[in-house]
Tab-separated table of C-alpha atoms in Angstrom:
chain	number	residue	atom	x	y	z
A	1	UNK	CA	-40.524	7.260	18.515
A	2	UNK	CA	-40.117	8.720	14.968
A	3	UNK	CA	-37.139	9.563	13.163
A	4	UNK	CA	-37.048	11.776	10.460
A	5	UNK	CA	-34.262	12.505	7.864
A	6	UNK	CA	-34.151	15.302	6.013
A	7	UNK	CA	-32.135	15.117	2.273
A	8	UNK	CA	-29.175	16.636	0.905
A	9	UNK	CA	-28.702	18.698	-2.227
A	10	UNK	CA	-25.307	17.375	-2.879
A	11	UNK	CA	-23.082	15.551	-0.737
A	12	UNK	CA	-19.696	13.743	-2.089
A	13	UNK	CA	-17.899	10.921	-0.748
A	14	UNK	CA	-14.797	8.677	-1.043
A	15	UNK	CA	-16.346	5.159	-2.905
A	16	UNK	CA	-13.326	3.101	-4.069
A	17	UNK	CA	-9.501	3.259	-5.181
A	18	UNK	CA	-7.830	1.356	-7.056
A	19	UNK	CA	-4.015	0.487	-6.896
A	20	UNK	CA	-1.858	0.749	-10.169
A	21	UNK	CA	1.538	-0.316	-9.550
A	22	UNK	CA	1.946	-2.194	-12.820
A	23	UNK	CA	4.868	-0.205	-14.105
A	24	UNK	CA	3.073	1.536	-16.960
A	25	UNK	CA	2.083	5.232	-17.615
A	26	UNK	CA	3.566	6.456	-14.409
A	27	UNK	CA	3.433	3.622	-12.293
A	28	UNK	CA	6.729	1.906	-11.240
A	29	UNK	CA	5.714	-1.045	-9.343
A	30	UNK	CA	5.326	-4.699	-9.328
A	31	UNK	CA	2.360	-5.076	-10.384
A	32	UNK	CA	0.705	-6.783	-7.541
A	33	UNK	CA	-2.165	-4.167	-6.659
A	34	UNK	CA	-0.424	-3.518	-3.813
A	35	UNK	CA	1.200	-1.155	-1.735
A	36	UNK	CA	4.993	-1.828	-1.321
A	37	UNK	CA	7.652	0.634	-0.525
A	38	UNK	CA	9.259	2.214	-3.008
A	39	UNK	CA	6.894	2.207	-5.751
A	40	UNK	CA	5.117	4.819	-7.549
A	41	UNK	CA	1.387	4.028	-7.590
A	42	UNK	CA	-0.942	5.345	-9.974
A	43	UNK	CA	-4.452	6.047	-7.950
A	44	UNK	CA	-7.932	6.073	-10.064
A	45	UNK	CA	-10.352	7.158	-7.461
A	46	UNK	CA	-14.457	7.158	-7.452
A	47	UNK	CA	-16.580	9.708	-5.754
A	48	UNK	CA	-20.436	8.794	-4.989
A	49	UNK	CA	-22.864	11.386	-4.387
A	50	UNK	CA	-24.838	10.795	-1.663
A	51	UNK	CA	-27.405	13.906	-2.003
A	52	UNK	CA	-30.418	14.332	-4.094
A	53	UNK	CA	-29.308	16.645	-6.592
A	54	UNK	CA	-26.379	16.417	-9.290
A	55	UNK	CA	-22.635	17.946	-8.255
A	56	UNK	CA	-20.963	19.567	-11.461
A	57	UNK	CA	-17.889	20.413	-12.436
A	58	UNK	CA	-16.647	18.236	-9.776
A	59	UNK	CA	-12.429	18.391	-9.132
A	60	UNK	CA	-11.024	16.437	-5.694
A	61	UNK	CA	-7.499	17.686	-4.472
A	62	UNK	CA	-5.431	14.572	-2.675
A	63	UNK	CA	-3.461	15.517	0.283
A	64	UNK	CA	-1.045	13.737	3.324
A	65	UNK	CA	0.907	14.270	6.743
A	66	UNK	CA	2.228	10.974	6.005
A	67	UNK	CA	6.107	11.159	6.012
A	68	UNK	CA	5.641	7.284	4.257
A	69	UNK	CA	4.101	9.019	0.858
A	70	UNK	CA	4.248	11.958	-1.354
A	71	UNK	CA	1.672	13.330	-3.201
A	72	UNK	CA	2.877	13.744	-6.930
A	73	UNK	CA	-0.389	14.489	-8.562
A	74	UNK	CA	-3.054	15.492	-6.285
A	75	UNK	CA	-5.603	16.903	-8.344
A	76	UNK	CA	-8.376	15.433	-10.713
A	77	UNK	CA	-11.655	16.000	-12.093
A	78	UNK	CA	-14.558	14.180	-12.329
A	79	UNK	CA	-17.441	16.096	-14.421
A	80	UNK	CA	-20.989	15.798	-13.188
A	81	UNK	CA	-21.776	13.342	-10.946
A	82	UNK	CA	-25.603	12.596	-10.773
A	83	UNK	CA	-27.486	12.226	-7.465
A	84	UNK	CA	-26.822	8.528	-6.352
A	85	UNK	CA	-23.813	8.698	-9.113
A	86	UNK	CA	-20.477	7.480	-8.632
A	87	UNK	CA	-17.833	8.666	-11.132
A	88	UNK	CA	-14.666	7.761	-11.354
A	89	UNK	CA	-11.543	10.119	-11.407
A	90	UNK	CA	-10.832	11.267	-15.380
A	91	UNK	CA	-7.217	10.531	-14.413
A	92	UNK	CA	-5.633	8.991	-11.480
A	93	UNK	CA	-3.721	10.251	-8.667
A	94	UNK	CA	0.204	9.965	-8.008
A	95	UNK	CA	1.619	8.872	-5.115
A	96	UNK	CA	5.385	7.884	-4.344
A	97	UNK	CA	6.008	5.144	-1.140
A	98	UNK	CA	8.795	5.919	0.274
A	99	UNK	CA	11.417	3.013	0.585
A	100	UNK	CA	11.738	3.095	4.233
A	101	UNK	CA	7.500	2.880	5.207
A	102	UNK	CA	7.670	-0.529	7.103
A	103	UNK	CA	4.979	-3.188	6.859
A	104	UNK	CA	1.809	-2.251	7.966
A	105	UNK	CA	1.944	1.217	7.957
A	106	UNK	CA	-1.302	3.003	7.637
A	107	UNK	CA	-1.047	5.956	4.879
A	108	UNK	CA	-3.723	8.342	5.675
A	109	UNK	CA	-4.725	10.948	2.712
A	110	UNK	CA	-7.370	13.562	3.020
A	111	UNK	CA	-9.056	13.609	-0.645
A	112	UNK	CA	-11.507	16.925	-0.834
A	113	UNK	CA	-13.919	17.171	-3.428
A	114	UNK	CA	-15.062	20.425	-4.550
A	115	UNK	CA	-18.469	21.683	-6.828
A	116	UNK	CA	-20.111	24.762	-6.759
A	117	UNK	CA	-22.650	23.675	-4.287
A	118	UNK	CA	-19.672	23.060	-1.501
A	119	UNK	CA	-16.625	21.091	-0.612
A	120	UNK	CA	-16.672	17.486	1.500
A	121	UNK	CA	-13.479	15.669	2.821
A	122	UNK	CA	-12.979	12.318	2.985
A	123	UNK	CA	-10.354	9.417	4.242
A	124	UNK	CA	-8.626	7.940	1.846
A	125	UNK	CA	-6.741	5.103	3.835
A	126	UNK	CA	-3.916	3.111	2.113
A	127	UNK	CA	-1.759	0.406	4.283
A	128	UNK	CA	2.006	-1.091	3.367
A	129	UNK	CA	3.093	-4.246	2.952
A	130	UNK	CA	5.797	-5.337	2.433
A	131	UNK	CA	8.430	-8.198	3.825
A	132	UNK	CA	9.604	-7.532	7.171
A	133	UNK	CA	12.894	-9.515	8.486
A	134	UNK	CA	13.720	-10.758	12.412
A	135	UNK	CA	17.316	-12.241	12.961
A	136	UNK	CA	16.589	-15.671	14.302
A	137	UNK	CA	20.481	-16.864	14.560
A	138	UNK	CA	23.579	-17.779	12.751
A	139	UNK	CA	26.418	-20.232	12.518
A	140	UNK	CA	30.130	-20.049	11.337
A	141	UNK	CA	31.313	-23.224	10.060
A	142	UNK	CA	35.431	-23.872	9.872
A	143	UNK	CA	38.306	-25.329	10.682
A	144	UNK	CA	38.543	-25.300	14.568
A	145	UNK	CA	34.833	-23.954	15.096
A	146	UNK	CA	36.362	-20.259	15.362
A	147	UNK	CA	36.471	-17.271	12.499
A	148	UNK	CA	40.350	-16.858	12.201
A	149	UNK	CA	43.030	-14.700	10.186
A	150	UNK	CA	43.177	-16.124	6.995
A	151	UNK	CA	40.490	-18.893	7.349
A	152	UNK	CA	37.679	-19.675	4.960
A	153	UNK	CA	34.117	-21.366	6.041
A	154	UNK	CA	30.815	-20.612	5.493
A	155	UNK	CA	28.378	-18.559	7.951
A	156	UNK	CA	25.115	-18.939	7.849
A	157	UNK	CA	22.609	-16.279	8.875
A	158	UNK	CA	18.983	-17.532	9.560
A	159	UNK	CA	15.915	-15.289	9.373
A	160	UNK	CA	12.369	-15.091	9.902
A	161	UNK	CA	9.757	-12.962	7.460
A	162	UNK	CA	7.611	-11.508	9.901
A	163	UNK	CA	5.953	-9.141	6.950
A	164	UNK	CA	2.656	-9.451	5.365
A	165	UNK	CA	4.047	-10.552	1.880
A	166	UNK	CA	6.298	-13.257	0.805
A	167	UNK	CA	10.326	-12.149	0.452
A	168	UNK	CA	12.492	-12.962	-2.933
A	169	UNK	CA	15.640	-14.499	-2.246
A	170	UNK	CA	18.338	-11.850	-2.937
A	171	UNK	CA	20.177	-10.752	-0.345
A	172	UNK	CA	22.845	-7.953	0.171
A	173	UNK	CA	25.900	-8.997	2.645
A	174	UNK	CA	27.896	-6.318	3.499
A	175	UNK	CA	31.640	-6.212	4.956
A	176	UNK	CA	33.442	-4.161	6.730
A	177	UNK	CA	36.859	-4.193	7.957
A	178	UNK	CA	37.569	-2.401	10.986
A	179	UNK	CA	41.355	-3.131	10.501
């Protein structure tokens, strides 16, 4: 059999992305390249132009459904972008985690890019990570074995990181007194 592919004029796609959480410009982040909740992240993107002629004045609008992120900046241009051409965005993106996306979350964002010869939409796929906590057991140390009135001893909660990134070591112990 014969197969026979016709060509394009201009067709744009999503080529690369870069994270910038480095806590600069309008990053705030720790600098890891990585998405963690909570962070601002600055997003440079590339578009590659897959047809056979050139795409100009090229702008790409970044959008979500996600409830994990918000779009802060979503739009950028990009110029001309020759057939075969990738370009990178003239600015970057700005996207807010929110604190409570848990690890491994997939962020999905539509990024559309625009010329006069047509608009294309493509995925622009983002996934969280972050330290992720299982209670594995604790122990109360004390006179008699038993938390009483008045009593001091230590307890001693033990937990597992089940998340895709190594934990620092502050913790937050809360009390409350139902009394």
């Amino acid at each position: 059999g014969t197969l026979t592919l016709g060509s394009v004029g201009t067709y744009l796609s999503y080529n690369g992305v870069t994270i910038d959480d480095d806590a600069s410009g309008g990053s705030s982040g720790n600098g890891d390249h990585q998405v963690n909740p909570g962070e601002t992240i600055e997003l440079p993107v590339a578009l590659r132009n897959l047809g056979t002629t050139a795409a100009s004045s090229v702008t790409a609008t970044l959008s979500t459904g996600s409830p994990y992120v918000t779009v802060t900046d979503g739009t950028e241009t990009y110029g001309t972008i020759a057939a075969g051409g990738t370009v990178w965005s003239a600015e970057d993106f700005d996207v807010i985690i929110a604190p409570s996306a848990p690890d491994g979350a997939t962020l999905d964002l539509d990024l559309t890019a625009t010329s006069g010869a047509g608009s294309w939409t493509s995925l622009l796929r983002l996934t969280v990570l972050s330290a992720a906590f299982n209670y594995q057991s604790f122990t109360w140390s004390g006179p008699g074995g038993n938390l009483n009135p008045g009593e001091t001893g230590n307890f001693t909660v033990s937990l597992q990181n089940a998340g895709s990134v190594a934990a620092g070591t502050r913790m937050v112990v809360r009390y409350h007194d139902a009394i």
